[in-house]
Coordinates of C-alpha atoms and ligand atoms in Angstrom, one line a residue:
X10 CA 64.4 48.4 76.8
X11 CA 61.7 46.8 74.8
X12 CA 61.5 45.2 71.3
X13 CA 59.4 48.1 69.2
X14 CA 56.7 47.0 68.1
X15 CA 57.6 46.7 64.4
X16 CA 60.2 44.6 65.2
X17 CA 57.7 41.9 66.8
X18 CA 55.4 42.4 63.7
X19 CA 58.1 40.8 61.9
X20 CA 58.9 38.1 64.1
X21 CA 55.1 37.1 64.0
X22 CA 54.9 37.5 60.0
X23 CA 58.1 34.4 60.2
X24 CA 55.7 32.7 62.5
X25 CA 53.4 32.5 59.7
X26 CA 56.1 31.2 56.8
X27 CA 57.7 28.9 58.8
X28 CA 54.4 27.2 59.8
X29 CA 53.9 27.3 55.8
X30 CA 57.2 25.7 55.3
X31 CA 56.2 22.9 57.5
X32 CA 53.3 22.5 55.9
X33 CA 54.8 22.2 53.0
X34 CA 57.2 19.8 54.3
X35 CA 55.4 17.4 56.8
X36 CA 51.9 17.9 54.9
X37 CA 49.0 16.4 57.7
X38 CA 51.5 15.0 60.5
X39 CA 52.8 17.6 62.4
X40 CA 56.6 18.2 63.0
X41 CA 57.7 17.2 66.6
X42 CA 60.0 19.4 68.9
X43 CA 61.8 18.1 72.0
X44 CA 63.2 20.8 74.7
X45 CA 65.0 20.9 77.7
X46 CA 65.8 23.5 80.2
X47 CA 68.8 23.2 82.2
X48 CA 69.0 25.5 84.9
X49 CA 67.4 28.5 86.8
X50 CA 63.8 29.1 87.0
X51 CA 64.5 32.3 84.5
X52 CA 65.6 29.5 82.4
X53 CA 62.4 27.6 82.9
X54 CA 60.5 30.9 81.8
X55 CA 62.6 31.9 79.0
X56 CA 62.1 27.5 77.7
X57 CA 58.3 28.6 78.0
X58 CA 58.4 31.6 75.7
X59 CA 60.4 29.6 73.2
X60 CA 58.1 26.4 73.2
X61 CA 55.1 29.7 72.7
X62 CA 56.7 30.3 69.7
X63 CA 57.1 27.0 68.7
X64 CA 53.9 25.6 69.4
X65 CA 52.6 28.9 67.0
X66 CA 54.7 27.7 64.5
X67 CA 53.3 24.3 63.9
X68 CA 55.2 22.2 65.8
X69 CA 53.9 19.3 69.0
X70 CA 56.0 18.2 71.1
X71 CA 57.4 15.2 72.4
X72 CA 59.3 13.8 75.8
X73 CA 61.7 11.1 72.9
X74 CA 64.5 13.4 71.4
X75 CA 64.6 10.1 69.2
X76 CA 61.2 11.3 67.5
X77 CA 61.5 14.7 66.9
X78 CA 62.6 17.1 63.6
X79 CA 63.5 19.9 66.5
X80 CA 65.8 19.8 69.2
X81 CA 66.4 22.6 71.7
X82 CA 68.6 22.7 74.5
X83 CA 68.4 25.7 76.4
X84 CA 71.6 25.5 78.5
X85 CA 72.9 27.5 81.9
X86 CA 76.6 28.9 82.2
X87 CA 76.2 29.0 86.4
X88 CA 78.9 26.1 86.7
X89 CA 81.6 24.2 84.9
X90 CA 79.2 21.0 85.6
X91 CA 76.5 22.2 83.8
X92 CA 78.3 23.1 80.4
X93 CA 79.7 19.3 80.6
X94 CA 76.4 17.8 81.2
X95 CA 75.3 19.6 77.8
X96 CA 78.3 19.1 75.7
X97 CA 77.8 15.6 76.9
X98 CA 74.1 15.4 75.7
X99 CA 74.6 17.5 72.4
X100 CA 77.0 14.7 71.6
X101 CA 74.2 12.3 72.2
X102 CA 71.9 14.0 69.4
X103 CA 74.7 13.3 66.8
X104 CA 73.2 9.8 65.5
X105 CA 69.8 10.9 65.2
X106 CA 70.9 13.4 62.7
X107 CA 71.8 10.5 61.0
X108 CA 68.4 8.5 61.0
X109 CA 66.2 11.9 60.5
X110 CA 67.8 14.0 57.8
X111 CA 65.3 16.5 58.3
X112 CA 66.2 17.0 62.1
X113 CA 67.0 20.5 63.1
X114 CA 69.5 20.9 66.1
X115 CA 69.3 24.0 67.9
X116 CA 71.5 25.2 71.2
X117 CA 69.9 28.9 73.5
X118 CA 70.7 29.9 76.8
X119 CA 73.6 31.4 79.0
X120 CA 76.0 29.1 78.2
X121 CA 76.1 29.8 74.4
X122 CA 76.0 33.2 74.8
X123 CA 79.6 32.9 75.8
X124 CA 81.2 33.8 72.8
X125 CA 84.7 30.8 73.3
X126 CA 81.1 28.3 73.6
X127 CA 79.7 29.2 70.2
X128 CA 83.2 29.0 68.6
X129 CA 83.3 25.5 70.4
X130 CA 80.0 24.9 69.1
X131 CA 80.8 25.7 65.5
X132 CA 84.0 23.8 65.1
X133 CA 83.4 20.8 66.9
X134 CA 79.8 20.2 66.6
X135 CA 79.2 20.0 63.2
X136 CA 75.4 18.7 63.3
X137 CA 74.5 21.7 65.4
X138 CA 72.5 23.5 63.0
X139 CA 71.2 26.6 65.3
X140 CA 73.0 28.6 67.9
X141 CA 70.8 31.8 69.8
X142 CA 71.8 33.5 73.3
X143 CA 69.7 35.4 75.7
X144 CA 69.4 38.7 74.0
X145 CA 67.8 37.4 70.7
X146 CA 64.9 35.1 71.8
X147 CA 62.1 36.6 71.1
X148 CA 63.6 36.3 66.9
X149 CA 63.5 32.0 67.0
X150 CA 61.2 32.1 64.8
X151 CA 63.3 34.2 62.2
X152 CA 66.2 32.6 62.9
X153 CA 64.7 28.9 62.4
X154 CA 63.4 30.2 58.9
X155 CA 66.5 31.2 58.0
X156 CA 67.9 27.4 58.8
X157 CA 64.7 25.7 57.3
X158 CA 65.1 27.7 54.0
X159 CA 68.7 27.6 53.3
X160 CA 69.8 24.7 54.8
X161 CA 72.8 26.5 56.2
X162 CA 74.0 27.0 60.2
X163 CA 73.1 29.9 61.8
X164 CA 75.2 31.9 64.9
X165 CA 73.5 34.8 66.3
X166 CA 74.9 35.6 69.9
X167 CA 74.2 39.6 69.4
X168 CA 74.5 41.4 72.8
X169 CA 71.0 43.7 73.0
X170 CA 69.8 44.8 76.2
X171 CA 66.3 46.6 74.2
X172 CA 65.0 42.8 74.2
X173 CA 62.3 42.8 76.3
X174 CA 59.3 41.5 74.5
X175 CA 56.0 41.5 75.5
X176 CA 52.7 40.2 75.0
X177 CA 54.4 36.4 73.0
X178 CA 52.2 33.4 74.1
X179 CA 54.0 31.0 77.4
X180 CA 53.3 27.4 77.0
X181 CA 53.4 26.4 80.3
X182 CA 54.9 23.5 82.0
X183 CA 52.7 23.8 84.7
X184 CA 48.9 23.2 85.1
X185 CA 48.7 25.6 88.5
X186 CA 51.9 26.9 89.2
X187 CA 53.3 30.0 86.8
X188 CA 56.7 31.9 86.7
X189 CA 56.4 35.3 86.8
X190 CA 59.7 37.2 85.2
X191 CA 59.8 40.7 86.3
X192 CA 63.1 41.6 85.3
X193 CA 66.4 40.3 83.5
X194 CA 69.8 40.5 83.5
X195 CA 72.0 41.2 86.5
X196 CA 74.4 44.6 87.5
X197 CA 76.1 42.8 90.4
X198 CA 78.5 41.4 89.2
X199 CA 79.8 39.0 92.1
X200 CA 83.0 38.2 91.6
X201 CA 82.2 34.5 91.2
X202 CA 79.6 34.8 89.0
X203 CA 78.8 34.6 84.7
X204 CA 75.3 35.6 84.8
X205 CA 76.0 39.5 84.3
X206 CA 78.0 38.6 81.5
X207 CA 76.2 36.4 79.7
X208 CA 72.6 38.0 80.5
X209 CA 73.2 41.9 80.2
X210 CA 72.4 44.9 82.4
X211 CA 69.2 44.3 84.8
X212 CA 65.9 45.2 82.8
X213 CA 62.9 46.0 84.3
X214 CA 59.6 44.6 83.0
X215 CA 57.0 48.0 82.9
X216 CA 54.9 47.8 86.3
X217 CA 51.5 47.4 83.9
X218 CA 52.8 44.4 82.3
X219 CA 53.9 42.3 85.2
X220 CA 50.6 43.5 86.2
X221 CA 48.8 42.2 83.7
X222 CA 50.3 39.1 83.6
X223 CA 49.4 38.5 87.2
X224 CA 45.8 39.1 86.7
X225 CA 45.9 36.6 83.6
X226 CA 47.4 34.0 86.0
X227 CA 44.6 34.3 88.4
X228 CA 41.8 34.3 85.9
X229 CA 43.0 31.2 84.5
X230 CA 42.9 29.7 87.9
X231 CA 47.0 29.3 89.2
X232 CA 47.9 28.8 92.5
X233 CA 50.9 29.9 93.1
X234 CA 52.6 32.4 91.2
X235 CA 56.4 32.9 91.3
X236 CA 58.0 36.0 90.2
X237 CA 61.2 36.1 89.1
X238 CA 64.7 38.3 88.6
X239 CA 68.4 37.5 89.7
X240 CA 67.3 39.9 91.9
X241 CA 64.0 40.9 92.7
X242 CA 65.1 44.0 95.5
X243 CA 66.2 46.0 92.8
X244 CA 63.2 45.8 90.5
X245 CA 62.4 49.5 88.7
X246 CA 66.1 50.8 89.8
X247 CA 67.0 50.6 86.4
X248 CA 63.7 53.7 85.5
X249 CA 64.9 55.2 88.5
X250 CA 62.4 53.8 90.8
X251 CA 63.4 52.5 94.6
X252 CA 61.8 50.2 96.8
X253 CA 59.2 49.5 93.7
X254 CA 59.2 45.2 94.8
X255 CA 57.5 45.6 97.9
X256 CA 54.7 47.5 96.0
X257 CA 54.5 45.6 93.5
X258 CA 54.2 42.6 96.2
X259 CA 51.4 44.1 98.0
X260 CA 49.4 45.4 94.6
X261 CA 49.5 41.5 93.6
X262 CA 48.5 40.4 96.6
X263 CA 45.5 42.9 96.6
X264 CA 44.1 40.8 93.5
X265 CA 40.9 38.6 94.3
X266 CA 41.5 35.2 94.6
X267 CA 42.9 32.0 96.3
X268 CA 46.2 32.1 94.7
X269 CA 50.0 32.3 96.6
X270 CA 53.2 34.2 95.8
X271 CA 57.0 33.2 95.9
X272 CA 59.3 34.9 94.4
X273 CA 63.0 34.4 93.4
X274 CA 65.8 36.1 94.2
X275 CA 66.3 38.1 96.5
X276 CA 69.8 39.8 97.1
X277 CA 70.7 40.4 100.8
X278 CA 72.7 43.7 100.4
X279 CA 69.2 45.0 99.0
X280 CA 66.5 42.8 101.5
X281 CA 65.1 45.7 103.4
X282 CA 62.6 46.2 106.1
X283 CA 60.2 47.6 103.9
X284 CA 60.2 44.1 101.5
X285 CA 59.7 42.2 104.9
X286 CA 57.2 44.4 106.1
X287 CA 55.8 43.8 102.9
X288 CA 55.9 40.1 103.1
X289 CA 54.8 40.1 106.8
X290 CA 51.7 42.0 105.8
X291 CA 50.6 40.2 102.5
X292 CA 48.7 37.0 103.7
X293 CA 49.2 35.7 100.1
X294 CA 53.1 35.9 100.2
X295 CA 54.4 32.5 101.3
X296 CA 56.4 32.3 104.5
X297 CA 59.4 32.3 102.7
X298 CA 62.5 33.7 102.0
X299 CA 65.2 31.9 99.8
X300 CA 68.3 35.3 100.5
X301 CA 71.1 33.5 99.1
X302 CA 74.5 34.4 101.7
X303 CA 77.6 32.8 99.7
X304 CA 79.8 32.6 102.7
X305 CA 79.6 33.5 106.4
X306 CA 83.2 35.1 106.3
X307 CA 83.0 38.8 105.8
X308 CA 86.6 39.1 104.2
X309 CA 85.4 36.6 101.5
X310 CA 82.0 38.4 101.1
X311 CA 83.6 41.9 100.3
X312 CA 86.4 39.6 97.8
X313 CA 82.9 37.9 96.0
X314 CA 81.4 41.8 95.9
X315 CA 78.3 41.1 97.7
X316 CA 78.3 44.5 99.3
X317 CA 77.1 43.0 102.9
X318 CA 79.1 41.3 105.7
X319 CA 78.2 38.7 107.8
X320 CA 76.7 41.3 110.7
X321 CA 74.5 43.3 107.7
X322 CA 72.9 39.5 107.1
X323 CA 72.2 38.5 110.5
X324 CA 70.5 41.9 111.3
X325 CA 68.4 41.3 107.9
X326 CA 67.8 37.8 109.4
X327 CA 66.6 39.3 112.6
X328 CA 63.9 41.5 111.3
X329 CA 62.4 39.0 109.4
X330 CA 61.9 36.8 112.1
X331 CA 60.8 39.6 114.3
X332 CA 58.1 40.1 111.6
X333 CA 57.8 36.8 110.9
X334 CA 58.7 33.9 113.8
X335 CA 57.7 31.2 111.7
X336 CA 59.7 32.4 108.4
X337 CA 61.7 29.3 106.9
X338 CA 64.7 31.0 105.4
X339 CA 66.5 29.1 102.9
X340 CA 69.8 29.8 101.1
X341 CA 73.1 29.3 98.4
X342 CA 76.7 28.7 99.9
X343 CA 79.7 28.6 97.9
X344 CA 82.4 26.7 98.9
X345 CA 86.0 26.9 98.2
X346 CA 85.7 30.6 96.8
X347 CA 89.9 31.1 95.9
X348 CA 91.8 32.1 98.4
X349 CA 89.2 30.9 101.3
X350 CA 90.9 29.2 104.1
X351 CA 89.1 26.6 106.6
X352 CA 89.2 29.0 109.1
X353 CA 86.9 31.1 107.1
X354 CA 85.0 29.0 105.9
X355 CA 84.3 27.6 109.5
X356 CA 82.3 30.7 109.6
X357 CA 79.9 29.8 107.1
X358 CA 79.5 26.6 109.1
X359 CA 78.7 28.5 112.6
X360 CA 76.3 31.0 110.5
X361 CA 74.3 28.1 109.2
X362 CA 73.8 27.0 112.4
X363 CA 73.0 30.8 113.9
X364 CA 70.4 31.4 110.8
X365 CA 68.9 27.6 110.8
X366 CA 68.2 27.3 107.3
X367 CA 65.8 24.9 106.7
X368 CA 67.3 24.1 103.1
X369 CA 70.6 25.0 101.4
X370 CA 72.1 25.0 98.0
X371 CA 75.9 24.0 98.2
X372 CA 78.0 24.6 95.6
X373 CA 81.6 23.8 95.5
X374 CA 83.1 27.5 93.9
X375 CA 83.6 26.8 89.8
X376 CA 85.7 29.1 87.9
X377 CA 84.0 31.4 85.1
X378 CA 85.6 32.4 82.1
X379 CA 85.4 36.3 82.1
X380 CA 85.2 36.9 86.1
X381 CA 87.2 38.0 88.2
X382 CA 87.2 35.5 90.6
X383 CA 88.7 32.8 87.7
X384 CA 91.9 34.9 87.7
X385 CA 92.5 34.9 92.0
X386 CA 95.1 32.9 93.4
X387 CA 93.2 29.2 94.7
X388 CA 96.0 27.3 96.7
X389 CA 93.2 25.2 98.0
X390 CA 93.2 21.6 96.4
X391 CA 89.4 20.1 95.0
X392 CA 89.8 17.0 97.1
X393 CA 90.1 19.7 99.9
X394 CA 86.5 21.6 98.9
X395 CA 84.9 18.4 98.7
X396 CA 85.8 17.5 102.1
X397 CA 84.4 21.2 103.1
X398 CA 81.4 20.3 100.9
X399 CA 80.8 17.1 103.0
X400 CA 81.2 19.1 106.0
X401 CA 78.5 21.6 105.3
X402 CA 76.2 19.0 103.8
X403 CA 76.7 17.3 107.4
X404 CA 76.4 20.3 109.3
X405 CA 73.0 21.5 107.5
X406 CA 71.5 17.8 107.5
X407 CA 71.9 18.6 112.0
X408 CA 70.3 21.8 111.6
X409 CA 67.3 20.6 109.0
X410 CA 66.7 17.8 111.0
X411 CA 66.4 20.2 114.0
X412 CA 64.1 22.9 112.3
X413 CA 61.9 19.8 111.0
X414 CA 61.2 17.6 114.3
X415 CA 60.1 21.0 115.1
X416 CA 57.0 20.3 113.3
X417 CA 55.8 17.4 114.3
X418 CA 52.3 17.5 115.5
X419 CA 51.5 21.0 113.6
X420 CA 49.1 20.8 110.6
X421 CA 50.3 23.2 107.5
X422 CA 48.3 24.2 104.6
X423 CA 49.8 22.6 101.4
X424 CA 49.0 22.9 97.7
X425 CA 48.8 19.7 96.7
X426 CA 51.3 19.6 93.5
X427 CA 51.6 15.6 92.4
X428 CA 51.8 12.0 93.3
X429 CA 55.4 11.1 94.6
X430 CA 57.7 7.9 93.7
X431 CA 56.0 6.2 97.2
X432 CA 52.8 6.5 95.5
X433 CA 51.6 9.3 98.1
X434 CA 50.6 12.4 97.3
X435 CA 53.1 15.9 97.7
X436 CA 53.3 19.5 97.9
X437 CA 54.9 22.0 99.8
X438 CA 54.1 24.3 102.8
X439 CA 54.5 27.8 103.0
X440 CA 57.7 27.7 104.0
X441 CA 58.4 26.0 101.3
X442 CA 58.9 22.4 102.9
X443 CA 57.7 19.1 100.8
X444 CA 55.0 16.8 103.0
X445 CA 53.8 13.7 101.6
X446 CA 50.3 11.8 102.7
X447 CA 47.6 9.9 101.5
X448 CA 45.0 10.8 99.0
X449 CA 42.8 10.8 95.9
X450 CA 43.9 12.3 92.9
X451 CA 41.5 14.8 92.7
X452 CA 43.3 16.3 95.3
X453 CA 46.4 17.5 93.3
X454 CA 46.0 21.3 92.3
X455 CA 43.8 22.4 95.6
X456 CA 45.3 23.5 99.1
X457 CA 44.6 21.1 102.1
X458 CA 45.2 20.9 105.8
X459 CA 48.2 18.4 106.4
X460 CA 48.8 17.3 110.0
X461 CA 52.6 16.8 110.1
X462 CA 52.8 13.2 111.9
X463 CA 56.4 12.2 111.3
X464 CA 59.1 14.8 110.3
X465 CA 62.2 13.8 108.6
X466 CA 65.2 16.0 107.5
X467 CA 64.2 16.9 103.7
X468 CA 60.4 15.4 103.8
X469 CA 57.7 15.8 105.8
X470 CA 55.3 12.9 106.1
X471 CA 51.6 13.5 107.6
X472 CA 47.9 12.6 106.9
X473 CA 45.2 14.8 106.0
X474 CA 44.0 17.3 108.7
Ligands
SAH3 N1 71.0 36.0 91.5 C1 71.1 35.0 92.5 C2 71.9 33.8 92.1 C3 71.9 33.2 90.8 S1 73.1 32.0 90.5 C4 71.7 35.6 93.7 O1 72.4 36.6 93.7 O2 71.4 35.1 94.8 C5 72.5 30.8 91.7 C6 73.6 30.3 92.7 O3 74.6 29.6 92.0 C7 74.3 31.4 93.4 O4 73.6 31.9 94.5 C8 75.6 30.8 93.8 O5 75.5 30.2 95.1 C9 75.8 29.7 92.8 N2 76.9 30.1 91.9 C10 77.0 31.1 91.0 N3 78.2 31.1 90.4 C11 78.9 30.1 90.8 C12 80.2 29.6 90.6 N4 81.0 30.2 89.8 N5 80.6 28.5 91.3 C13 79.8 27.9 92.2 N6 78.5 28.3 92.4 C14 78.1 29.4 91.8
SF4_4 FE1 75.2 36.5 89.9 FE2 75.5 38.1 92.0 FE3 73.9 38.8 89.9 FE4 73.2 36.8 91.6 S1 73.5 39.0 92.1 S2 73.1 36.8 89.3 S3 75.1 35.9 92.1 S4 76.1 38.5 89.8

């Protein structure tokens, strides 16, 4: 499962003759990369390990794409609307090829790894100079030598599920708050979904490492520490470990310090009482739980493969907030999954309303190329889905705005994350809810006591405690 160690020797000897190359070529001004993650938060973490990598190799960065001699785009496959948005913005990047000659173009992620996308890619895109996918990563810097010293395009989409690499430097986005991925890759396989294909067989991180990389976090003073995998339940399954996450939960929260944990995603057919137990009993584990339901139909659950019906996901729902009466459970709906009828998907409606999410992600279903869900019959016309969408959105903004008048009056411990377009400062509870109030600066990066004084649906607005 993970690179050998010979094999990252020679990734960090291109380190070093790149950064010579560039040298060579930009003598005293360093060369300038511009990124951008589209996407998941495994996205976010994999844009992190990259910009490691290039940040070893010489290069700064910069927010103007109109400035820089590297241009990444690490793209997401999840839905037809994200692939446009890119194509759209690779298009974009075409004239400043023409100003800097010297400008390398360079495309990563899950929608590349798609093999009809790279044959797009290399037809139509010319000025593209550098196409990688998920499995090959941790070999940028190998693969950018090979484009800076020949000059010539290069592919590599190679399927490798022994690509876990460990011990590369992050460059974080984030001055307090860190993702932590312990695993990657998916064995699922919803029916609706590309991720397994374009991501590979789940892959533990070793116990130790994760580990490791926890205590690091701490010692260099984050708050909040998120880990990460499509989905977390199953973390160790794959070395023939079970029920390994809840451990792993309580072992970081055993670590000194004044640091909180989130973690992303968690699959409902897998959510057992020994993970809520878990989070009941940590006091570090925020109080909540993002379990992503899909529908609230059963018949469309077992056609998406989710392996739970609605019943399985209320009883799940149940214990936690047996354990945890103040849990804010938050979730992902698809709507319009092909073949859904109104009727069904009236169910999702009435389970929103049961659970009382206190946010949603609403998706309107988008085909995938390679699942099986793109080849089922779907009678049901867009203008339809989006009138479903609007219903959902409408029936979620009357149970938010029920779950958040709730709070009025209660004060909530927040970490204070930034200053907000109002010019107030913001951060998030523990259930995972923004609240905005006034403050100093030197406020942003601590926790503070935040009286809630007026609740609206998606924002909380309060005053220091
Ligand atoms: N591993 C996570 C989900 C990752 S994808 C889980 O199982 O919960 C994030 C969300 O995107 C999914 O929960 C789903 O709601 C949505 N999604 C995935 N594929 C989609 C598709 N083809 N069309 C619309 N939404 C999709
Ligand atoms: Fe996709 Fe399902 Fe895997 Fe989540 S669990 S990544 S939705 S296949």
């Amino acid at each position: 499962m993970a690179v050998s160690p010979e094999a990252l020797n020679r990734q960090f000897e291109y380190i070093t003759e790149v950064k010579r190359l560039l040298q060579d070529r930009f003598g005293d001004v360093p060369p300038k990369a511009f990124t951008h993650t589209y996407g998941c938060q495994g996205n976010v973490a994999d844009g992190e390990r990259i910009d490691g990598l290039l940040e070893q190799m010489g290069y700064e960065f910069t927010n103007d794409p109109s400035e820089a001699d590297f241009i990444l785009f690490n793209t997401c496959a999840v839905r037809e609307h994200a692939e446009e948005r890119v194509y759209g913005n690779v298009g974009r990047l075409k004239k400043f090829k023409e100003t800097n000659p010297n400008l390398v173009i360079a495309l990563c992620g899950c929608m590349v790894q798609q093999e009809h996308v790279a044959k797009r890619l290399k037809s139509h895109f010319p000025y593209v100079d550098l196409v990688f996918g998920t499995h090959v990563q941790y070999k940028v810097p190998e693969l950018l030598w090979n484009v800076l010293s020949t000059g010539e395009r290069v592919f590599d989409i190679t399927e490798d599920d022994n690509d876990i690499a460990e011990g590369l430097e992050v460059r974080r986005n984030h001055p307090f708050k860190a993702f932590l991925p312990i695993s990657y890759g998916c064995n699922n396989f919803c029916t609706f979904c590309v991720v397994p294909h374009v991501r590979g067989r789940e892959r533990s991180r070793k116990y130790q490492d994760i580990m490791r990389d926890a205590r690091q976090l701490v010692a260099d003073g984050y708050k909040e520490i998120m880990l990460l995998g499509q989905n977390v339940n199953s973390y160790g399954n794959d070395f023939g470990e079970n029920e390994l996450f809840p451990k792993l939960l309580r072992d970081i929260n055993d670590i000194p310090g004044d640091f909180l944990i989130r973690f992303m995603t968690s699959h409902p057919k897998d959510c057992s009482h020994a993970l809520l137990d878990a989070m009941a009993e940590c006091e570090k584990v925020e109080n909540h739980l993002h379990l992503p339901v899909q529908s609230g139909n059963s018949e469309v659950l077992h056609r998406m493969n989710r392996h739970y019906d609605r019943e399985k996901y209320l009883e799940t729902v149940a214990y936690a907030r047996e354990k945890m009466p103040d849990l804010s459970i938050t979730s992902d709906i698809i709507v319009g999954f092909p073949g859904e009828t109104h009727e069904q998907f009236l169910d999702t409606i009435s389970l929103i309303q049961e659970v009382g999410y206190s946010a949603l992600y609403t998706f309107i279903y988008s085909p995938r190329v390679g699942t099986p869900g793109a080849k089922m019959p779907d009678p049901v016309s867009a203008t339809e889905k989006q009138q479903w969408f609007e219903e959902l959105q409408f029936a979620q903004e009357q149970v938010a705005s029920k779950q958040s008048a709730t709070t009025k009056g209660k004060t909530f411990r927040v970490l204070v994350e930034s200053r907000n377009k109002a010019g107030r400062l913001c951060g998030r509870n523990s259930g995972n809810t923004m609240i905005e109030f006034d403050g100093p600066d030197e406020l942003i990066g601590t926790y503070q006591d935040v009286l809630v004084t007026e609740p609206l649906t998606w924002i909380l607005k309060g005053e220091l405690a």
